[in-house]
Amino acid sequence: MGTLGILLSLALLMYLAYRGINVLLLAPLLALMAVLFAGDAALLLPTYTQVFMKALGGYLIQFFPLFMLGAIFGKLMDDSGSARAIAHGIVSKIGSSRAVLAIVIACGILTYGGVSLFVVAFAVYPIGAALFREAGIPKRILPGAIALGSFTFTMTALPGTPAITNAIPIPFFGTDTFAAPGLGLLAGVVIFALGSWWLSNEARKLIAAGEGYGEHADDPHGQDNQPSIGFWVALLPILVVIVLNFLMAKVYLPGLDTSYLAKPEFGGLQDARSVIGIWAIIIALTTAILLLVVLHWRRWVNLKKSVNDGTFGAMLPVLNTASEVGYGSVIASLAGFVVIRDFLLNVAPGNPLVSEALTVSALAGITGSASGGMSIALKALGAQYLEMANAAGISPELLHRVAALASGSLDTLPHNGAVITLLAICKLTHHDSYKYVFMTSALLPVVPLVLVIVLGTAFGSF
């Protein structure tokens, strides 16, 4: 009954999330439902306060600064006009003849630099709509291009990306955001090339069949305003994030004396690697935020409002993800989970990469969240995966990269919040465009994931 309760709870989580019920409410209720199926109603409140809330709080302690700083940085990039200036610059250099490629690259540069995918979608959509209209490309392909540039290779594959999905494995495996850089870069190139080719080919087929941009009365009116900021000035904060993150993670912070972390007041950490990667992102994003403020000092209409809006914009995403982590911790504490755990760990005996990929992908799909699914999986099984990897001679960096890649595949099922928001921004429906979003951000990313597992198993991490 315990195992049945867990499976029923997971199924309800996916269904009710798709129906639009908030995870903040769903996660504790469905976690406690699984506790009831386990047969001990007396444990409901202790489980809620001592397991669910403790795990939720632990996630906030680790990752809230990244959510908050990332949201502030994205808001300032948007309000300063920098995000739009970068998108305009890329589009003008590549041209309308390669409109799909231009949008993918513009989104990729912005998200790789730490700009929130929601900010990117808002900034790029008016430009993409005008560009697709000019080129005669059906508008329904546009969400697929934005998703490819924002939800895939810059979120999970490229080394150094400050995306939360690339930071979550750090405390579990003692790695940093540049884990397995060669494999990550290869995976990024593969998904970028496959996705761009597929979308461009779809566009050619639709145009050949006589379909044009289409009539969309709710499109942005008039031409998108040209930015008043130079391309390189707009790009500078993004370059700072990437370069400073690398220098902090690989050069400066590892050379510091961090023996004080072993003291009880600092958590009794024996290995500073579990926090150095997160420190590096915090320093990089903070510096880039300060640079943005100074660069555009005379341009801010209301800097206080921009910072406040960015801060408040981080609250719901981080609390949703933390609630999903609390849910996962409750499930992992139940006796019925042992059956599921043993099955997952024995999918490919001797190679935890396969089990990790399947588990993270499945939970990302169920929760509709890359970060939530990965957090649940690593919270429940991360220690076992690391132990199995050490026994098999597999690098923790490889575990990191596989977990990140796996989180960015099935997460974009129809109930995913980013998918729903993207379609709303583009003023299209699932019926219109989900096919293109699914192919570029859910199905095609499986190819580089498999490739990295095969190459990593054969040649190790590089």
Short mmCIF file of C-alpha atoms in Angstrom, two decimals:
data_model
loop_
_atom_site.label_atom_id
_atom_site.label_comp_id
_atom_site.label_asym_id
_atom_site.label_seq_id
_atom_site.Cartn_x
_atom_site.Cartn_y
_atom_site.Cartn_z
CA MET A 1 0.00 0.00 0.00
CA GLY A 2 2.87 2.37 0.76
CA THR A 3 4.34 2.05 -2.72
CA LEU A 4 0.88 2.40 -4.30
CA GLY A 5 0.33 5.57 -2.28
CA ILE A 6 3.59 7.05 -3.57
CA LEU A 7 2.73 6.28 -7.20
CA LEU A 8 -0.80 7.67 -6.79
CA SER A 9 0.63 10.80 -5.15
CA LEU A 10 3.05 11.33 -8.05
CA ALA A 11 0.29 10.85 -10.61
CA LEU A 12 -1.95 13.37 -8.84
CA LEU A 13 0.91 15.85 -8.60
CA MET A 14 1.37 15.77 -12.37
CA TYR A 15 -2.37 15.90 -13.15
CA LEU A 16 -3.30 18.64 -10.68
CA ALA A 17 -0.27 20.77 -11.60
CA TYR A 18 -1.43 20.55 -15.22
CA ARG A 19 -4.87 21.70 -14.08
CA GLY A 20 -3.23 24.81 -12.67
CA ILE A 21 -3.26 24.14 -8.91
CA ASN A 22 -0.28 25.75 -7.18
CA VAL A 23 2.55 23.48 -6.08
CA LEU A 24 2.80 25.37 -2.77
CA LEU A 25 -0.52 23.78 -1.86
CA LEU A 26 -0.17 20.51 -3.76
CA ALA A 27 3.23 19.42 -2.49
CA PRO A 28 2.47 19.16 1.25
CA LEU A 29 -1.04 17.78 0.76
CA LEU A 30 0.04 15.04 -1.63
CA ALA A 31 3.11 14.21 0.44
CA LEU A 32 0.89 13.72 3.49
CA MET A 33 -1.54 11.65 1.42
CA ALA A 34 1.34 9.26 0.73
CA VAL A 35 2.02 9.15 4.49
CA LEU A 36 -1.62 8.14 5.08
CA PHE A 37 -1.28 5.30 2.57
CA ALA A 38 1.78 4.15 4.53
CA GLY A 39 -0.63 3.47 7.40
CA ASP A 40 0.31 5.82 10.24
CA ALA A 41 -1.93 8.88 10.56
CA ALA A 42 -0.19 9.84 13.80
CA LEU A 43 2.87 10.81 11.78
CA LEU A 44 1.12 13.41 9.62
CA LEU A 45 2.04 16.51 11.61
CA PRO A 46 5.55 15.33 12.60
CA THR A 47 6.25 14.53 8.96
CA TYR A 48 5.01 17.94 7.87
CA THR A 49 7.02 19.97 10.40
CA GLN A 50 10.13 17.80 10.78
CA VAL A 51 10.60 16.38 7.29
CA PHE A 52 8.74 18.50 4.74
CA MET A 53 9.47 21.93 6.23
CA LYS A 54 13.02 21.03 7.20
CA ALA A 55 13.81 20.03 3.60
CA LEU A 56 12.05 23.11 2.24
CA GLY A 57 14.07 25.33 4.56
CA GLY A 58 17.32 23.58 3.68
CA TYR A 59 16.76 24.24 -0.01
CA LEU A 60 16.08 27.92 0.66
CA ILE A 61 19.28 28.19 2.70
CA GLN A 62 21.33 26.77 -0.18
CA PHE A 63 19.75 28.34 -3.26
CA PHE A 64 17.68 31.41 -2.36
CA PRO A 65 20.59 33.81 -3.09
CA LEU A 66 20.91 32.40 -6.62
CA PHE A 67 17.19 32.78 -7.35
CA MET A 68 17.11 36.31 -5.93
CA LEU A 69 20.29 37.59 -7.59
CA GLY A 70 19.34 35.98 -10.91
CA ALA A 71 15.90 37.57 -10.82
CA ILE A 72 17.31 41.02 -9.97
CA PHE A 73 19.94 40.73 -12.71
CA GLY A 74 17.32 39.73 -15.26
CA LYS A 75 15.00 42.55 -14.25
CA LEU A 76 17.78 45.14 -14.52
CA MET A 77 18.85 43.76 -17.91
CA ASP A 78 15.25 44.14 -19.03
CA ASP A 79 14.52 47.58 -17.55
CA SER A 80 17.81 49.05 -18.75
CA GLY A 81 17.05 47.94 -22.31
CA SER A 82 20.17 45.74 -22.38
CA ALA A 83 18.30 42.50 -23.09
CA ARG A 84 16.50 44.02 -26.06
CA ALA A 85 19.71 45.65 -27.33
CA ILE A 86 21.45 42.27 -27.38
CA ALA A 87 18.51 40.64 -29.17
CA HIS A 88 18.41 43.48 -31.74
CA GLY A 89 22.15 43.24 -32.26
CA ILE A 90 22.10 39.50 -32.94
CA VAL A 91 19.10 39.76 -35.27
CA SER A 92 20.63 42.64 -37.26
CA LYS A 93 23.90 40.73 -37.71
CA ILE A 94 22.31 37.45 -38.80
CA GLY A 95 19.41 38.91 -40.77
CA SER A 96 15.80 37.96 -41.51
CA SER A 97 16.85 35.28 -44.02
CA ARG A 98 17.92 33.15 -41.05
CA ALA A 99 15.26 34.31 -38.62
CA VAL A 100 15.01 31.06 -36.66
CA LEU A 101 18.76 30.94 -36.08
CA ALA A 102 18.82 34.61 -35.06
CA ILE A 103 16.16 34.12 -32.37
CA VAL A 104 17.80 30.95 -31.00
CA ILE A 105 21.20 32.65 -30.72
CA ALA A 106 19.75 35.82 -29.17
CA CYS A 107 17.91 33.79 -26.51
CA GLY A 108 20.97 31.61 -25.96
CA ILE A 109 23.32 34.53 -25.30
CA LEU A 110 20.89 36.12 -22.85
CA THR A 111 20.16 32.96 -20.85
CA TYR A 112 23.80 31.84 -20.82
CA GLY A 113 24.61 35.21 -19.31
CA GLY A 114 22.18 34.65 -16.44
CA VAL A 115 19.05 36.43 -17.67
CA SER A 116 15.84 34.68 -16.60
CA LEU A 117 14.12 32.75 -19.38
CA PHE A 118 10.90 34.66 -18.60
CA VAL A 119 12.65 37.99 -19.09
CA VAL A 120 14.18 36.66 -22.31
CA ALA A 121 10.80 35.57 -23.65
CA PHE A 122 9.28 39.00 -22.95
CA ALA A 123 12.26 40.81 -24.47
CA VAL A 124 12.67 38.67 -27.59
CA TYR A 125 9.04 38.02 -28.50
CA PRO A 126 8.28 41.44 -30.12
CA ILE A 127 11.53 41.25 -32.11
CA GLY A 128 10.87 37.65 -33.14
CA ALA A 129 7.31 38.42 -34.19
CA ALA A 130 8.46 41.30 -36.41
CA LEU A 131 11.30 39.22 -37.85
CA PHE A 132 9.11 36.18 -38.60
CA ARG A 133 6.46 38.43 -40.16
CA GLU A 134 9.07 40.03 -42.42
CA ALA A 135 10.48 36.64 -43.44
CA GLY A 136 7.03 35.08 -43.96
CA ILE A 137 7.71 32.30 -41.42
CA PRO A 138 4.63 30.91 -39.62
CA LYS A 139 4.39 32.50 -36.20
CA ARG A 140 3.55 29.18 -34.56
CA ILE A 141 7.22 28.15 -34.88
CA LEU A 142 8.41 31.15 -32.82
CA PRO A 143 7.81 29.56 -29.36
CA GLY A 144 9.92 26.59 -30.45
CA ALA A 145 12.81 28.91 -31.37
CA ILE A 146 12.57 30.79 -28.05
CA ALA A 147 12.35 27.50 -26.14
CA LEU A 148 15.40 26.08 -27.91
CA GLY A 149 17.49 29.13 -27.07
CA SER A 150 16.21 29.49 -23.50
CA PHE A 151 15.21 26.07 -22.13
CA THR A 152 17.92 23.74 -23.41
CA PHE A 153 21.66 24.03 -24.07
CA THR A 154 22.18 27.23 -22.02
CA MET A 155 20.20 25.85 -19.11
CA THR A 156 21.75 22.40 -18.74
CA ALA A 157 24.71 21.80 -21.06
CA LEU A 158 27.11 24.72 -21.53
CA PRO A 159 29.84 24.82 -18.88
CA GLY A 160 29.60 27.78 -16.52
CA THR A 161 25.96 28.64 -17.11
CA PRO A 162 24.60 30.24 -13.92
CA ALA A 163 21.20 28.57 -14.40
CA ILE A 164 19.84 27.01 -11.20
CA THR A 165 19.75 23.61 -12.92
CA ASN A 166 23.54 23.81 -13.25
CA ALA A 167 23.96 24.81 -9.60
CA ILE A 168 21.75 22.24 -7.85
CA PRO A 169 24.21 19.30 -8.24
CA ILE A 170 27.08 21.30 -6.64
CA PRO A 171 26.44 20.49 -2.95
CA PHE A 172 25.62 16.86 -3.73
CA PHE A 173 28.75 16.09 -5.77
CA GLY A 174 31.25 18.76 -4.68
CA THR A 175 31.53 20.15 -8.21
CA ASP A 176 31.07 23.57 -9.79
CA THR A 177 29.17 24.99 -12.76
CA PHE A 178 32.02 24.09 -15.13
CA ALA A 179 31.69 20.34 -14.46
CA ALA A 180 32.66 18.13 -17.44
CA PRO A 181 33.21 21.13 -19.72
CA GLY A 182 34.09 19.20 -22.87
CA LEU A 183 31.07 16.93 -22.65
CA GLY A 184 28.83 19.85 -21.75
CA LEU A 185 30.05 21.89 -24.70
CA LEU A 186 29.58 18.93 -27.04
CA ALA A 187 26.04 18.36 -25.74
CA GLY A 188 25.26 22.05 -26.18
CA VAL A 189 26.48 22.09 -29.77
CA VAL A 190 24.48 18.95 -30.60
CA ILE A 191 21.16 20.24 -29.26
CA PHE A 192 21.73 23.69 -30.78
CA ALA A 193 22.52 22.17 -34.20
CA LEU A 194 19.74 19.57 -34.12
CA GLY A 195 17.09 21.98 -32.88
CA SER A 196 18.02 24.80 -35.29
CA TRP A 197 18.10 22.41 -38.24
CA TRP A 198 14.75 20.85 -37.34
CA LEU A 199 12.97 24.19 -36.81
CA SER A 200 14.41 25.68 -40.02
CA ASN A 201 13.39 22.58 -41.93
CA GLU A 202 9.85 22.76 -40.50
CA ALA A 203 9.66 26.42 -41.50
CA ARG A 204 10.71 25.61 -45.07
CA LYS A 205 8.12 22.84 -45.33
CA LEU A 206 5.30 25.04 -44.05
CA ILE A 207 6.25 27.91 -46.37
CA ALA A 208 6.46 25.50 -49.32
CA ALA A 209 2.96 24.29 -48.43
CA GLY A 210 1.68 27.86 -48.71
CA GLU A 211 1.53 28.81 -45.05
CA GLY A 212 2.78 32.28 -44.16
CA TYR A 213 3.15 34.20 -40.93
CA GLY A 214 -0.63 34.23 -40.45
CA GLU A 215 -3.14 36.77 -39.24
CA HIS A 216 -2.62 37.64 -35.59
CA ALA A 217 -4.65 40.63 -34.47
CA ASP A 218 -3.14 40.55 -30.97
CA ASP A 219 0.46 40.97 -32.16
CA PRO A 220 2.50 43.94 -30.89
CA HIS A 221 1.41 47.06 -32.78
CA GLY A 222 3.96 48.98 -34.80
CA GLN A 223 7.68 48.36 -35.07
CA ASP A 224 9.68 47.31 -32.07
CA ASN A 225 11.62 50.34 -30.85
CA GLN A 226 15.32 50.35 -31.61
CA PRO A 227 17.42 50.26 -28.44
CA SER A 228 19.43 53.30 -27.40
CA ILE A 229 22.22 51.15 -25.92
CA GLY A 230 25.20 49.87 -27.88
CA PHE A 231 25.43 46.11 -28.37
CA TRP A 232 28.77 45.68 -26.58
CA VAL A 233 27.77 47.89 -23.67
CA ALA A 234 24.64 45.78 -23.24
CA LEU A 235 26.67 42.57 -23.48
CA LEU A 236 29.32 43.59 -20.94
CA PRO A 237 27.43 42.50 -17.76
CA ILE A 238 26.81 39.07 -19.32
CA LEU A 239 30.51 38.69 -20.11
CA VAL A 240 31.29 39.66 -16.51
CA VAL A 241 29.00 36.89 -15.20
CA ILE A 242 30.66 34.23 -17.37
CA VAL A 243 34.30 35.28 -16.86
CA LEU A 244 34.07 36.10 -13.15
CA ASN A 245 32.18 32.88 -12.43
CA PHE A 246 35.05 30.92 -14.04
CA LEU A 247 37.82 32.85 -12.25
CA MET A 248 36.11 32.53 -8.86
CA ALA A 249 35.29 28.82 -9.24
CA LYS A 250 38.56 27.69 -10.77
CA VAL A 251 41.27 30.12 -9.66
CA TYR A 252 40.56 32.37 -6.68
CA LEU A 253 38.18 30.61 -4.28
CA PRO A 254 39.86 27.16 -4.37
CA GLY A 255 43.11 28.83 -3.26
CA LEU A 256 41.64 30.32 -0.10
CA ASP A 257 42.03 28.79 3.35
CA THR A 258 38.53 27.51 4.12
CA SER A 259 39.42 25.32 7.11
CA TYR A 260 37.11 27.51 9.24
CA LEU A 261 34.14 25.87 7.52
CA ALA A 262 34.70 22.80 9.72
CA LYS A 263 33.62 24.82 12.77
CA PRO A 264 30.06 24.14 14.02
CA GLU A 265 28.93 27.73 13.41
CA PHE A 266 29.71 27.29 9.68
CA GLY A 267 27.93 23.95 9.37
CA GLY A 268 30.86 21.64 10.09
CA LEU A 269 31.75 21.33 6.40
CA GLN A 270 34.75 19.12 5.73
CA ASP A 271 34.87 19.88 2.00
CA ALA A 272 34.60 23.46 0.75
CA ARG A 273 33.83 22.28 -2.79
CA SER A 274 30.17 21.89 -1.85
CA VAL A 275 29.85 25.67 -1.46
CA ILE A 276 32.62 27.19 -3.59
CA GLY A 277 30.64 26.72 -6.82
CA ILE A 278 27.67 28.56 -5.31
CA TRP A 279 29.90 31.31 -3.91
CA ALA A 280 31.33 31.84 -7.40
CA ILE A 281 27.89 32.43 -8.92
CA ILE A 282 26.90 34.78 -6.09
CA ILE A 283 30.02 36.90 -6.61
CA ALA A 284 29.60 36.94 -10.40
CA LEU A 285 25.92 37.94 -10.34
CA THR A 286 26.42 40.55 -7.61
CA THR A 287 29.26 42.18 -9.54
CA ALA A 288 27.25 42.19 -12.76
CA ILE A 289 24.27 43.79 -10.97
CA LEU A 290 26.48 46.57 -9.60
CA LEU A 291 27.99 47.07 -13.06
CA LEU A 292 24.50 47.38 -14.57
CA VAL A 293 23.50 49.99 -12.02
CA VAL A 294 26.62 52.07 -12.73
CA LEU A 295 26.55 51.66 -16.54
CA HIS A 296 22.97 52.88 -16.81
CA TRP A 297 22.91 55.29 -13.88
CA ARG A 298 21.24 58.06 -15.87
CA ARG A 299 18.83 55.71 -17.62
CA TRP A 300 16.99 54.29 -14.62
CA VAL A 301 13.40 55.50 -14.36
CA ASN A 302 12.93 53.94 -10.91
CA LEU A 303 15.90 51.81 -9.83
CA LYS A 304 14.35 50.97 -6.47
CA LYS A 305 11.24 49.57 -8.18
CA SER A 306 13.33 47.51 -10.61
CA VAL A 307 15.32 45.95 -7.77
CA ASN A 308 12.21 45.34 -5.68
CA ASP A 309 10.32 43.79 -8.61
CA GLY A 310 13.24 41.52 -9.32
CA THR A 311 13.46 40.46 -5.68
CA PHE A 312 9.74 39.75 -5.41
CA GLY A 313 9.85 37.92 -8.75
CA ALA A 314 12.19 35.36 -7.21
CA MET A 315 9.81 34.44 -4.39
CA LEU A 316 7.29 32.21 -6.14
CA PRO A 317 9.81 30.19 -8.23
CA VAL A 318 12.09 29.47 -5.26
CA LEU A 319 9.19 28.58 -2.94
CA ASN A 320 7.62 26.32 -5.58
CA THR A 321 10.89 24.45 -6.07
CA ALA A 322 11.58 24.27 -2.33
CA SER A 323 8.09 22.82 -1.80
CA GLU A 324 8.82 20.15 -4.39
CA VAL A 325 12.03 19.33 -2.53
CA GLY A 326 10.03 19.00 0.68
CA TYR A 327 7.64 16.68 -1.14
CA GLY A 328 10.53 14.55 -2.34
CA SER A 329 12.02 14.32 1.14
CA VAL A 330 8.73 13.04 2.57
CA ILE A 331 8.42 10.44 -0.19
CA ALA A 332 12.02 9.31 0.35
CA SER A 333 11.37 8.87 4.09
CA LEU A 334 8.58 6.31 3.54
CA ALA A 335 9.11 2.59 3.71
CA GLY A 336 7.33 2.14 0.37
CA PHE A 337 10.02 4.20 -1.34
CA VAL A 338 12.57 1.43 -0.75
CA VAL A 339 10.97 -0.62 -3.52
CA ILE A 340 11.10 2.30 -5.96
CA ARG A 341 14.64 3.25 -4.88
CA ASP A 342 16.00 -0.26 -5.34
CA PHE A 343 14.38 -0.51 -8.77
CA LEU A 344 15.87 2.79 -9.90
CA LEU A 345 19.34 2.02 -8.54
CA ASN A 346 19.38 -1.35 -10.31
CA VAL A 347 18.24 -0.17 -13.74
CA ALA A 348 21.86 -0.43 -14.92
CA PRO A 349 23.98 -2.09 -12.22
CA GLY A 350 27.48 -0.70 -12.20
CA ASN A 351 26.57 2.49 -14.09
CA PRO A 352 24.70 5.06 -12.00
CA LEU A 353 24.59 7.49 -14.94
CA VAL A 354 21.72 5.59 -16.57
CA SER A 355 19.69 5.38 -13.37
CA GLU A 356 20.36 9.03 -12.57
CA ALA A 357 19.27 10.15 -16.05
CA LEU A 358 16.03 8.14 -15.93
CA THR A 359 15.17 9.24 -12.38
CA VAL A 360 15.84 12.94 -12.92
CA SER A 361 14.01 12.97 -16.28
CA ALA A 362 10.97 11.18 -14.87
CA LEU A 363 10.68 13.41 -11.81
CA ALA A 364 11.23 16.57 -13.87
CA GLY A 365 8.37 15.45 -16.11
CA ILE A 366 6.08 14.62 -13.20
CA THR A 367 6.69 17.89 -11.38
CA GLY A 368 6.84 19.96 -14.56
CA SER A 369 10.05 21.51 -13.25
CA ALA A 370 13.67 20.83 -14.19
CA SER A 371 15.00 22.20 -10.90
CA GLY A 372 12.25 20.60 -8.83
CA GLY A 373 12.62 17.16 -10.41
CA MET A 374 16.41 17.17 -10.11
CA SER A 375 16.27 18.40 -6.50
CA ILE A 376 13.89 15.60 -5.51
CA ALA A 377 16.02 12.97 -7.26
CA LEU A 378 19.35 14.10 -5.81
CA LYS A 379 17.93 14.67 -2.35
CA ALA A 380 16.66 11.09 -2.33
CA LEU A 381 19.41 9.29 -4.24
CA GLY A 382 22.34 11.66 -4.69
CA ALA A 383 24.45 10.05 -1.95
CA GLN A 384 23.89 6.59 -3.42
CA TYR A 385 24.77 7.77 -6.92
CA LEU A 386 27.99 9.32 -5.65
CA GLU A 387 28.90 6.15 -3.77
CA MET A 388 28.18 4.00 -6.84
CA ALA A 389 30.14 6.39 -9.05
CA ASN A 390 33.18 6.27 -6.77
CA ALA A 391 33.04 2.47 -6.77
CA ALA A 392 32.81 2.39 -10.57
CA GLY A 393 35.53 5.01 -11.11
CA ILE A 394 33.04 7.55 -12.51
CA SER A 395 33.82 11.22 -11.95
CA PRO A 396 31.41 13.31 -9.82
CA GLU A 397 31.68 15.94 -12.60
CA LEU A 398 30.08 13.45 -14.98
CA LEU A 399 27.27 12.81 -12.49
CA HIS A 400 26.74 16.58 -12.35
CA ARG A 401 26.52 17.04 -16.11
CA VAL A 402 24.22 14.05 -16.65
CA ALA A 403 21.87 15.24 -13.90
CA ALA A 404 21.71 18.73 -15.41
CA LEU A 405 21.11 17.43 -18.94
CA ALA A 406 18.45 14.97 -17.77
CA SER A 407 16.56 17.71 -15.93
CA GLY A 408 16.09 19.64 -19.17
CA SER A 409 14.21 17.08 -21.22
CA LEU A 410 10.84 15.83 -20.01
CA ASP A 411 10.41 18.87 -17.77
CA THR A 412 8.73 20.73 -20.65
CA LEU A 413 5.62 18.57 -20.78
CA PRO A 414 2.34 20.49 -21.32
CA HIS A 415 1.88 21.34 -17.61
CA ASN A 416 5.31 23.00 -17.29
CA GLY A 417 4.93 26.58 -16.03
CA ALA A 418 7.57 27.98 -18.40
CA VAL A 419 5.79 26.42 -21.40
CA ILE A 420 2.44 27.85 -20.36
CA THR A 421 3.99 31.30 -19.79
CA LEU A 422 5.89 31.23 -23.10
CA LEU A 423 2.76 30.41 -25.09
CA ALA A 424 0.84 33.15 -23.25
CA ILE A 425 3.57 35.69 -24.07
CA CYS A 426 3.48 34.68 -27.74
CA LYS A 427 -0.34 34.75 -27.68
CA LEU A 428 -0.55 31.19 -29.01
CA THR A 429 -2.07 27.96 -27.68
CA HIS A 430 -0.76 24.46 -27.03
CA HIS A 431 -2.65 23.38 -30.15
CA ASP A 432 -0.85 26.01 -32.22
CA SER A 433 2.71 25.58 -31.08
CA TYR A 434 3.36 22.91 -28.45
CA LYS A 435 4.65 20.49 -31.10
CA TYR A 436 7.63 22.78 -31.76
CA VAL A 437 8.30 23.41 -28.07
CA PHE A 438 8.14 19.67 -27.29
CA MET A 439 10.51 18.67 -30.08
CA THR A 440 13.15 21.30 -29.33
CA SER A 441 13.08 21.25 -25.53
CA ALA A 442 11.89 17.75 -24.57
CA LEU A 443 12.55 15.17 -27.29
CA LEU A 444 15.70 16.35 -29.08
CA PRO A 445 17.64 17.01 -25.81
CA VAL A 446 17.51 13.26 -25.15
CA VAL A 447 20.04 12.78 -27.97
CA PRO A 448 22.93 14.70 -26.31
CA LEU A 449 22.00 13.15 -22.95
CA VAL A 450 22.48 9.65 -24.36
CA LEU A 451 25.64 10.78 -26.16
CA VAL A 452 27.18 12.14 -22.94
CA ILE A 453 26.34 8.94 -21.04
CA VAL A 454 27.94 6.78 -23.74
CA LEU A 455 31.05 8.94 -24.12
CA GLY A 456 31.39 9.50 -20.38
CA THR A 457 31.13 5.77 -19.69
CA ALA A 458 33.72 4.98 -22.37
CA PHE A 459 36.23 7.79 -21.84
CA GLY A 460 35.40 9.39 -18.49
CA SER A 461 34.77 13.05 -17.79
CA PHE A 462 36.44 15.70 -19.92
#
